[in-house]
Amino acid sequence: MNRDSRIYVAGHRGLVGSAISRELTLAGYTNLITYTRAQLDLKDATAVRDMFKLERPEYVFMAAAKVGGILANNTYPADFIRDNLAIELNIIEQSRRFDVQRLLFLGSSCIYPRLCPQPIREEYLLTGELESTNRSYAIAKIAGIEMCWSYNRQYGTQYLAAMPTNLYGPGDNFDLKSSHVLPALIRKVFEAKSANNRNVEVWGTGTVRREMLYSEDLAEACVFVMNLPEQTFQSLLNTEHPPLVNIGTGIDVTIRELAERVCRVLEFEGELVFDLSKPDGTPRKLLDVSRIHGLGWHAKTDLSEGISKTYQAAREQLVHLGQGGGY
Ligand SMILES: NC(=O)c1ccc[n+]([C@@H]2O[C@H](COP(=O)([O-])OP(=O)(O)OC[C@H]3O[C@@H](n4cnc5c(N)ncnc54)[C@H](OP(=O)(O)O)[C@@H]3O)[C@@H](O)[C@H]2O)c1
């Protein structure tokens, strides 16, 4: 990408999209194309076509998606599959029609099979049963990867899927009905501390393991792969396998350890209480990151440092939410 390339960041106000936009701006890219949902509903095929016709992006980061935690995925499976399929169909097809040079599709580690060997290698996609709690989301995301792969084979496009592990960072979602595990823990611990409670409730057994990646590290990795030299980028688009690259730290912790870290960063000295009636989700999810390491990229941000930065960025919002403020 050149500094003046036209770069479309879809979903630029989300956790991933905002981090990618910041990373691009900091690196000196001056021609970012961004639209809010109110300006452009990505489910609307005509509106997406018109935007591509007007803006003619050369590079696309696909960070727009309907995303949520276990509860939201379980409650609204139809919304998850419909919205994500529509967004993917519209953006990928218009990228092809308007000759986008490279596209990076954001996949996710949660779409690998539920019980696949650990650490998870890229080639394990579609080798086993999916996690039932986010099945419709996973199928939609797998369809997006399949589209990238098919378009590469049929049209010679350069569409790659990044497969990030669990993310957290500034701009995270702290709504307990739809948030992921780490922002949910930060909010619960913050509120317990503010109310002088002795206990914090944590969903599940606390024994399942998760790898956590700071969103700004992911953004750096996304820009890094989009800038790979032609031959190296092409080597990731092997026609025999889906065009995937895992992005993570290669290190996982139990949910108990994660909750303990949050308590330490927020200086909360109460007890963790595990609610065994709540689902655990996948027992373990650790990515094999040898492919991205082999390309020369490593995650930088230590977990406690990332939790601290995320908490500092969210403090005002947490105070507001604690006073009964909504979203
Ligand atoms: N967060 C994670 O832990 C994680 C982990 C692995 C992979 N990923 C992947 O990263 C990508 C982005 O996730 P995220 O966590 O950044 O999600 P997010 O914070 O919810 O952001 C998603 C963005 O997409 C936009 N969007 C959704 N539907 C839209 C529509 N119909 N039209 C226009 N814009 C729409 C949202 O706009 P509004 O702001 O208007 O809602 C928001 O800006 C997803 O593909 C996800 O699978 C995320």
mmCIF file of N, CA and C in Angstrom, residues 180-263:
data_model
loop_
_atom_site.group_PDB
_atom_site.id
_atom_site.type_symbol
_atom_site.label_atom_id
_atom_site.label_comp_id
_atom_site.label_asym_id
_atom_site.label_seq_id
_atom_site.Cartn_x
_atom_site.Cartn_y
_atom_site.Cartn_z
ATOM 1 N N HIS A 180 -17.658 -9.668 25.212
ATOM 2 C CA HIS A 180 -16.761 -10.819 25.331
ATOM 3 C C HIS A 180 -16.231 -10.898 26.761
ATOM 4 N N VAL A 181 -15.460 -11.964 27.002
ATOM 5 C CA VAL A 181 -15.104 -12.276 28.394
ATOM 6 C C VAL A 181 -14.283 -11.167 29.091
ATOM 7 N N LEU A 182 -13.280 -10.622 28.428
ATOM 8 C CA LEU A 182 -12.395 -9.688 29.152
ATOM 9 C C LEU A 182 -13.073 -8.355 29.501
ATOM 10 N N PRO A 183 -13.743 -7.685 28.538
ATOM 11 C CA PRO A 183 -14.451 -6.463 28.943
ATOM 12 C C PRO A 183 -15.530 -6.750 29.991
ATOM 13 N N ALA A 184 -16.167 -7.915 29.907
ATOM 14 C CA ALA A 184 -17.182 -8.260 30.921
ATOM 15 C C ALA A 184 -16.518 -8.355 32.296
ATOM 16 N N LEU A 185 -15.345 -8.976 32.352
ATOM 17 C CA LEU A 185 -14.636 -9.102 33.640
ATOM 18 C C LEU A 185 -14.222 -7.722 34.155
ATOM 19 N N ILE A 186 -13.712 -6.875 33.249
ATOM 20 C CA ILE A 186 -13.277 -5.532 33.677
ATOM 21 C C ILE A 186 -14.471 -4.785 34.269
ATOM 22 N N ARG A 187 -15.615 -4.856 33.604
ATOM 23 C CA ARG A 187 -16.786 -4.120 34.106
ATOM 24 C C ARG A 187 -17.246 -4.680 35.461
ATOM 25 N N LYS A 188 -17.311 -6.007 35.564
ATOM 26 C CA LYS A 188 -17.803 -6.601 36.809
ATOM 27 C C LYS A 188 -16.873 -6.273 37.982
ATOM 28 N N VAL A 189 -15.567 -6.358 37.730
ATOM 29 C CA VAL A 189 -14.603 -6.078 38.805
ATOM 30 C C VAL A 189 -14.671 -4.590 39.170
ATOM 31 N N PHE A 190 -14.768 -3.729 38.163
ATOM 32 C CA PHE A 190 -14.863 -2.286 38.418
ATOM 33 C C PHE A 190 -16.089 -1.989 39.286
ATOM 34 N N GLU A 191 -17.225 -2.607 38.933
ATOM 35 C CA GLU A 191 -18.459 -2.318 39.674
ATOM 36 C C GLU A 191 -18.410 -2.901 41.075
ATOM 37 N N ALA A 192 -17.810 -4.083 41.208
ATOM 38 C CA ALA A 192 -17.690 -4.689 42.552
ATOM 39 C C ALA A 192 -16.821 -3.799 43.433
ATOM 40 N N LYS A 193 -15.741 -3.292 42.845
ATOM 41 C CA LYS A 193 -14.835 -2.428 43.619
ATOM 42 C C LYS A 193 -15.548 -1.126 43.999
ATOM 43 N N SER A 194 -16.243 -0.527 43.059
ATOM 44 C CA SER A 194 -16.926 0.745 43.327
ATOM 45 C C SER A 194 -17.988 0.581 44.411
ATOM 46 N N ALA A 195 -18.646 -0.589 44.424
ATOM 47 C CA ALA A 195 -19.732 -0.810 45.398
ATOM 48 C C ALA A 195 -19.217 -1.442 46.688
ATOM 49 N N ASN A 196 -17.897 -1.582 46.818
ATOM 50 C CA ASN A 196 -17.292 -2.246 47.983
ATOM 51 C C ASN A 196 -17.825 -3.659 48.196
ATOM 52 N N ASN A 197 -18.141 -4.354 47.113
ATOM 53 C CA ASN A 197 -18.581 -5.756 47.244
ATOM 54 C C ASN A 197 -17.369 -6.644 47.508
ATOM 55 N N ARG A 198 -17.626 -7.763 48.155
ATOM 56 C CA ARG A 198 -16.513 -8.678 48.445
ATOM 57 C C ARG A 198 -16.322 -9.706 47.323
ATOM 58 N N ASN A 199 -17.423 -9.908 46.516
ATOM 59 C CA ASN A 199 -17.357 -10.969 45.504
ATOM 60 C C ASN A 199 -17.574 -10.443 44.089
ATOM 61 N N VAL A 200 -16.987 -11.173 43.144
ATOM 62 C CA VAL A 200 -17.286 -10.923 41.728
ATOM 63 C C VAL A 200 -17.684 -12.255 41.107
ATOM 64 N N GLU A 201 -18.814 -12.239 40.399
ATOM 65 C CA GLU A 201 -19.280 -13.469 39.777
ATOM 66 C C GLU A 201 -18.634 -13.650 38.399
ATOM 67 N N VAL A 202 -18.120 -14.845 38.155
ATOM 68 C CA VAL A 202 -17.507 -15.158 36.850
ATOM 69 C C VAL A 202 -18.277 -16.325 36.249
ATOM 70 N N TRP A 203 -18.621 -16.228 34.971
ATOM 71 C CA TRP A 203 -19.381 -17.293 34.298
ATOM 72 C C TRP A 203 -18.540 -18.550 34.141
ATOM 73 N N GLY A 204 -19.170 -19.714 34.404
ATOM 74 C CA GLY A 204 -18.554 -21.012 34.115
ATOM 75 C C GLY A 204 -17.596 -21.466 35.210
ATOM 76 N N THR A 205 -16.769 -22.460 34.843
ATOM 77 C CA THR A 205 -15.904 -23.102 35.839
ATOM 78 C C THR A 205 -14.597 -22.340 36.069
ATOM 79 N N GLY A 206 -14.232 -21.487 35.138
ATOM 80 C CA GLY A 206 -12.952 -20.762 35.263
ATOM 81 C C GLY A 206 -11.767 -21.575 34.779
ATOM 82 N N THR A 207 -12.025 -22.823 34.356
ATOM 83 C CA THR A 207 -10.890 -23.692 33.999
ATOM 84 C C THR A 207 -10.589 -23.689 32.497
ATOM 85 N N VAL A 208 -11.554 -23.196 31.687
ATOM 86 C CA VAL A 208 -11.276 -23.205 30.244
ATOM 87 C C VAL A 208 -10.194 -22.177 29.942
ATOM 88 N N ARG A 209 -9.483 -22.397 28.851
ATOM 89 C CA ARG A 209 -8.309 -21.567 28.562
ATOM 90 C C ARG A 209 -8.558 -20.669 27.357
ATOM 91 N N ARG A 210 -8.080 -19.448 27.431
ATOM 92 C CA ARG A 210 -8.243 -18.502 26.325
ATOM 93 C C ARG A 210 -6.937 -17.741 26.077
ATOM 94 N N GLU A 211 -6.717 -17.454 24.797
ATOM 95 C CA GLU A 211 -5.581 -16.620 24.385
ATOM 96 C C GLU A 211 -6.161 -15.224 24.139
ATOM 97 N N MET A 212 -5.505 -14.184 24.582
ATOM 98 C CA MET A 212 -6.041 -12.827 24.444
ATOM 99 C C MET A 212 -5.034 -11.962 23.684
ATOM 100 N N LEU A 213 -5.526 -11.252 22.667
ATOM 101 C CA LEU A 213 -4.655 -10.385 21.864
ATOM 102 C C LEU A 213 -5.151 -8.946 21.967
ATOM 103 N N TYR A 214 -4.235 -8.036 22.210
ATOM 104 C CA TYR A 214 -4.568 -6.616 22.302
ATOM 105 C C TYR A 214 -4.917 -6.106 20.894
ATOM 106 N N SER A 215 -6.024 -5.350 20.778
ATOM 107 C CA SER A 215 -6.545 -4.984 19.439
ATOM 108 C C SER A 215 -5.518 -4.195 18.617
ATOM 109 N N GLU A 216 -4.670 -3.402 19.292
ATOM 110 C CA GLU A 216 -3.707 -2.599 18.519
ATOM 111 C C GLU A 216 -2.590 -3.484 17.961
ATOM 112 N N ASP A 217 -2.311 -4.588 18.650
ATOM 113 C CA ASP A 217 -1.359 -5.557 18.087
ATOM 114 C C ASP A 217 -1.967 -6.195 16.833
ATOM 115 N N LEU A 218 -3.264 -6.545 16.920
ATOM 116 C CA LEU A 218 -3.912 -7.113 15.733
ATOM 117 C C LEU A 218 -3.858 -6.127 14.568
ATOM 118 N N ALA A 219 -4.166 -4.860 14.849
ATOM 119 C CA ALA A 219 -4.185 -3.849 13.787
ATOM 120 C C ALA A 219 -2.816 -3.770 13.116
ATOM 121 N N GLU A 220 -1.779 -3.794 13.935
ATOM 122 C CA GLU A 220 -0.422 -3.741 13.379
ATOM 123 C C GLU A 220 -0.188 -4.952 12.464
ATOM 124 N N ALA A 221 -0.665 -6.132 12.918
ATOM 125 C CA ALA A 221 -0.483 -7.348 12.110
ATOM 126 C C ALA A 221 -1.258 -7.248 10.793
ATOM 127 N N CYS A 222 -2.461 -6.670 10.848
ATOM 128 C CA CYS A 222 -3.283 -6.548 9.631
ATOM 129 C C CYS A 222 -2.585 -5.661 8.595
ATOM 130 N N VAL A 223 -2.052 -4.540 9.042
ATOM 131 C CA VAL A 223 -1.356 -3.638 8.115
ATOM 132 C C VAL A 223 -0.079 -4.318 7.601
ATOM 133 N N PHE A 224 0.581 -5.033 8.507
ATOM 134 C CA PHE A 224 1.805 -5.762 8.138
ATOM 135 C C PHE A 224 1.517 -6.758 7.004
ATOM 136 N N VAL A 225 0.461 -7.568 7.140
ATOM 137 C CA VAL A 225 0.219 -8.576 6.088
ATOM 138 C C VAL A 225 -0.235 -7.927 4.787
ATOM 139 N N MET A 226 -1.011 -6.838 4.897
ATOM 140 C CA MET A 226 -1.462 -6.171 3.657
ATOM 141 C C MET A 226 -0.289 -5.541 2.908
ATOM 142 N N ASN A 227 0.823 -5.334 3.597
ATOM 143 C CA ASN A 227 1.997 -4.719 2.968
ATOM 144 C C ASN A 227 3.065 -5.733 2.578
ATOM 145 N N LEU A 228 2.759 -7.019 2.718
ATOM 146 C CA LEU A 228 3.783 -8.020 2.387
ATOM 147 C C LEU A 228 4.143 -7.930 0.908
ATOM 148 N N PRO A 229 5.399 -8.195 0.581
ATOM 149 C CA PRO A 229 5.786 -8.180 -0.831
ATOM 150 C C PRO A 229 4.962 -9.203 -1.627
ATOM 151 N N GLU A 230 4.812 -8.928 -2.904
ATOM 152 C CA GLU A 230 3.942 -9.712 -3.789
ATOM 153 C C GLU A 230 4.124 -11.242 -3.624
ATOM 154 N N GLN A 231 5.369 -11.677 -3.692
ATOM 155 C CA GLN A 231 5.610 -13.126 -3.676
ATOM 156 C C GLN A 231 5.199 -13.746 -2.339
ATOM 157 N N THR A 232 5.481 -13.042 -1.252
ATOM 158 C CA THR A 232 5.142 -13.561 0.073
ATOM 159 C C THR A 232 3.629 -13.581 0.244
ATOM 160 N N PHE A 233 2.961 -12.497 -0.188
ATOM 161 C CA PHE A 233 1.499 -12.444 -0.080
ATOM 162 C C PHE A 233 0.884 -13.582 -0.887
ATOM 163 N N GLN A 234 1.388 -13.786 -2.089
ATOM 164 C CA GLN A 234 0.869 -14.854 -2.958
ATOM 165 C C GLN A 234 1.037 -16.222 -2.299
ATOM 166 N N SER A 235 2.131 -16.383 -1.552
ATOM 167 C CA SER A 235 2.376 -17.699 -0.940
ATOM 168 C C SER A 235 1.307 -18.019 0.112
ATOM 169 N N LEU A 236 0.629 -16.968 0.639
ATOM 170 C CA LEU A 236 -0.445 -17.209 1.610
ATOM 171 C C LEU A 236 -1.750 -17.587 0.912
ATOM 172 N N LEU A 237 -1.790 -17.348 -0.396
ATOM 173 C CA LEU A 237 -3.016 -17.612 -1.155
ATOM 174 C C LEU A 237 -2.905 -18.935 -1.915
ATOM 175 N N ASN A 238 -2.298 -19.904 -1.285
ATOM 176 C CA ASN A 238 -2.127 -21.228 -1.848
ATOM 177 C C ASN A 238 -3.482 -21.789 -2.304
ATOM 178 N N THR A 239 -3.553 -22.228 -3.544
ATOM 179 C CA THR A 239 -4.865 -22.670 -4.043
ATOM 180 C C THR A 239 -5.334 -23.986 -3.416
ATOM 181 N N GLU A 240 -4.405 -24.729 -2.775
ATOM 182 C CA GLU A 240 -4.787 -26.021 -2.194
ATOM 183 C C GLU A 240 -5.505 -25.874 -0.852
ATOM 184 N N HIS A 241 -5.300 -24.756 -0.173
ATOM 185 C CA HIS A 241 -5.862 -24.552 1.168
ATOM 186 C C HIS A 241 -6.517 -23.187 1.246
ATOM 187 N N PRO A 242 -7.478 -23.004 2.186
ATOM 188 C CA PRO A 242 -8.076 -21.675 2.338
ATOM 189 C C PRO A 242 -7.002 -20.634 2.666
ATOM 190 N N PRO A 243 -7.177 -19.387 2.182
ATOM 191 C CA PRO A 243 -6.150 -18.348 2.377
ATOM 192 C C PRO A 243 -6.223 -17.739 3.776
ATOM 193 N N LEU A 244 -5.578 -18.384 4.735
ATOM 194 C CA LEU A 244 -5.714 -17.979 6.133
ATOM 195 C C LEU A 244 -4.378 -17.663 6.774
ATOM 196 N N VAL A 245 -4.418 -16.734 7.723
ATOM 197 C CA VAL A 245 -3.254 -16.568 8.599
ATOM 198 C C VAL A 245 -3.745 -16.280 10.015
ATOM 199 N N ASN A 246 -3.338 -17.141 10.950
ATOM 200 C CA ASN A 246 -3.700 -16.956 12.363
ATOM 201 C C ASN A 246 -2.955 -15.757 12.937
ATOM 202 N N ILE A 247 -3.635 -15.001 13.805
ATOM 203 C CA ILE A 247 -2.962 -13.879 14.475
ATOM 204 C C ILE A 247 -3.268 -13.953 15.969
ATOM 205 N N GLY A 248 -2.240 -14.185 16.734
ATOM 206 C CA GLY A 248 -2.418 -14.300 18.187
ATOM 207 C C GLY A 248 -1.083 -14.105 18.879
ATOM 208 N N THR A 249 -1.090 -14.442 20.178
ATOM 209 C CA THR A 249 0.149 -14.312 20.946
ATOM 210 C C THR A 249 0.857 -15.665 21.046
ATOM 211 N N GLY A 250 0.077 -16.752 20.882
ATOM 212 C CA GLY A 250 0.631 -18.085 21.068
ATOM 213 C C GLY A 250 0.665 -18.505 22.541
ATOM 214 N N ILE A 251 0.051 -17.681 23.413
ATOM 215 C CA ILE A 251 0.055 -17.975 24.867
ATOM 216 C C ILE A 251 -1.391 -17.924 25.360
ATOM 217 N N ASP A 252 -1.832 -18.910 26.164
ATOM 218 C CA ASP A 252 -3.187 -18.832 26.713
ATOM 219 C C ASP A 252 -3.166 -18.894 28.238
ATOM 220 N N VAL A 253 -4.281 -18.473 28.844
ATOM 221 C CA VAL A 253 -4.431 -18.503 30.309
ATOM 222 C C VAL A 253 -5.827 -19.030 30.625
ATOM 223 N N THR A 254 -6.040 -19.530 31.862
ATOM 224 C CA THR A 254 -7.395 -19.949 32.225
ATOM 225 C C THR A 254 -8.240 -18.701 32.497
ATOM 226 N N ILE A 255 -9.560 -18.889 32.455
ATOM 227 C CA ILE A 255 -10.454 -17.759 32.755
ATOM 228 C C ILE A 255 -10.203 -17.291 34.197
ATOM 229 N N ARG A 256 -9.892 -18.234 35.086
ATOM 230 C CA ARG A 256 -9.573 -17.827 36.472
ATOM 231 C C ARG A 256 -8.348 -16.906 36.491
ATOM 232 N N GLU A 257 -7.299 -17.304 35.757
ATOM 233 C CA GLU A 257 -6.080 -16.467 35.726
ATOM 234 C C GLU A 257 -6.370 -15.093 35.118
ATOM 235 N N LEU A 258 -7.218 -15.109 34.105
ATOM 236 C CA LEU A 258 -7.579 -13.843 33.450
ATOM 237 C C LEU A 258 -8.306 -12.930 34.451
ATOM 238 N N ALA A 259 -9.271 -13.520 35.155
ATOM 239 C CA ALA A 259 -10.033 -12.742 36.143
ATOM 240 C C ALA A 259 -9.096 -12.233 37.241
ATOM 241 N N GLU A 260 -8.143 -13.071 37.658
ATOM 242 C CA GLU A 260 -7.195 -12.638 38.699
ATOM 243 C C GLU A 260 -6.329 -11.471 38.215
ATOM 244 N N ARG A 261 -5.926 -11.527 36.937
ATOM 245 C CA ARG A 261 -5.135 -10.409 36.366
ATOM 246 C C ARG A 261 -5.935 -9.115 36.414
ATOM 247 N N VAL A 262 -7.229 -9.220 36.022
ATOM 248 C CA VAL A 262 -8.080 -8.016 36.009
ATOM 249 C C VAL A 262 -8.170 -7.474 37.439
ATOM 250 N N CYS A 263 -8.368 -8.363 38.406
ATOM 251 C CA CYS A 263 -8.457 -7.920 39.807
ATOM 252 C C CYS A 263 -7.167 -7.210 40.216
#
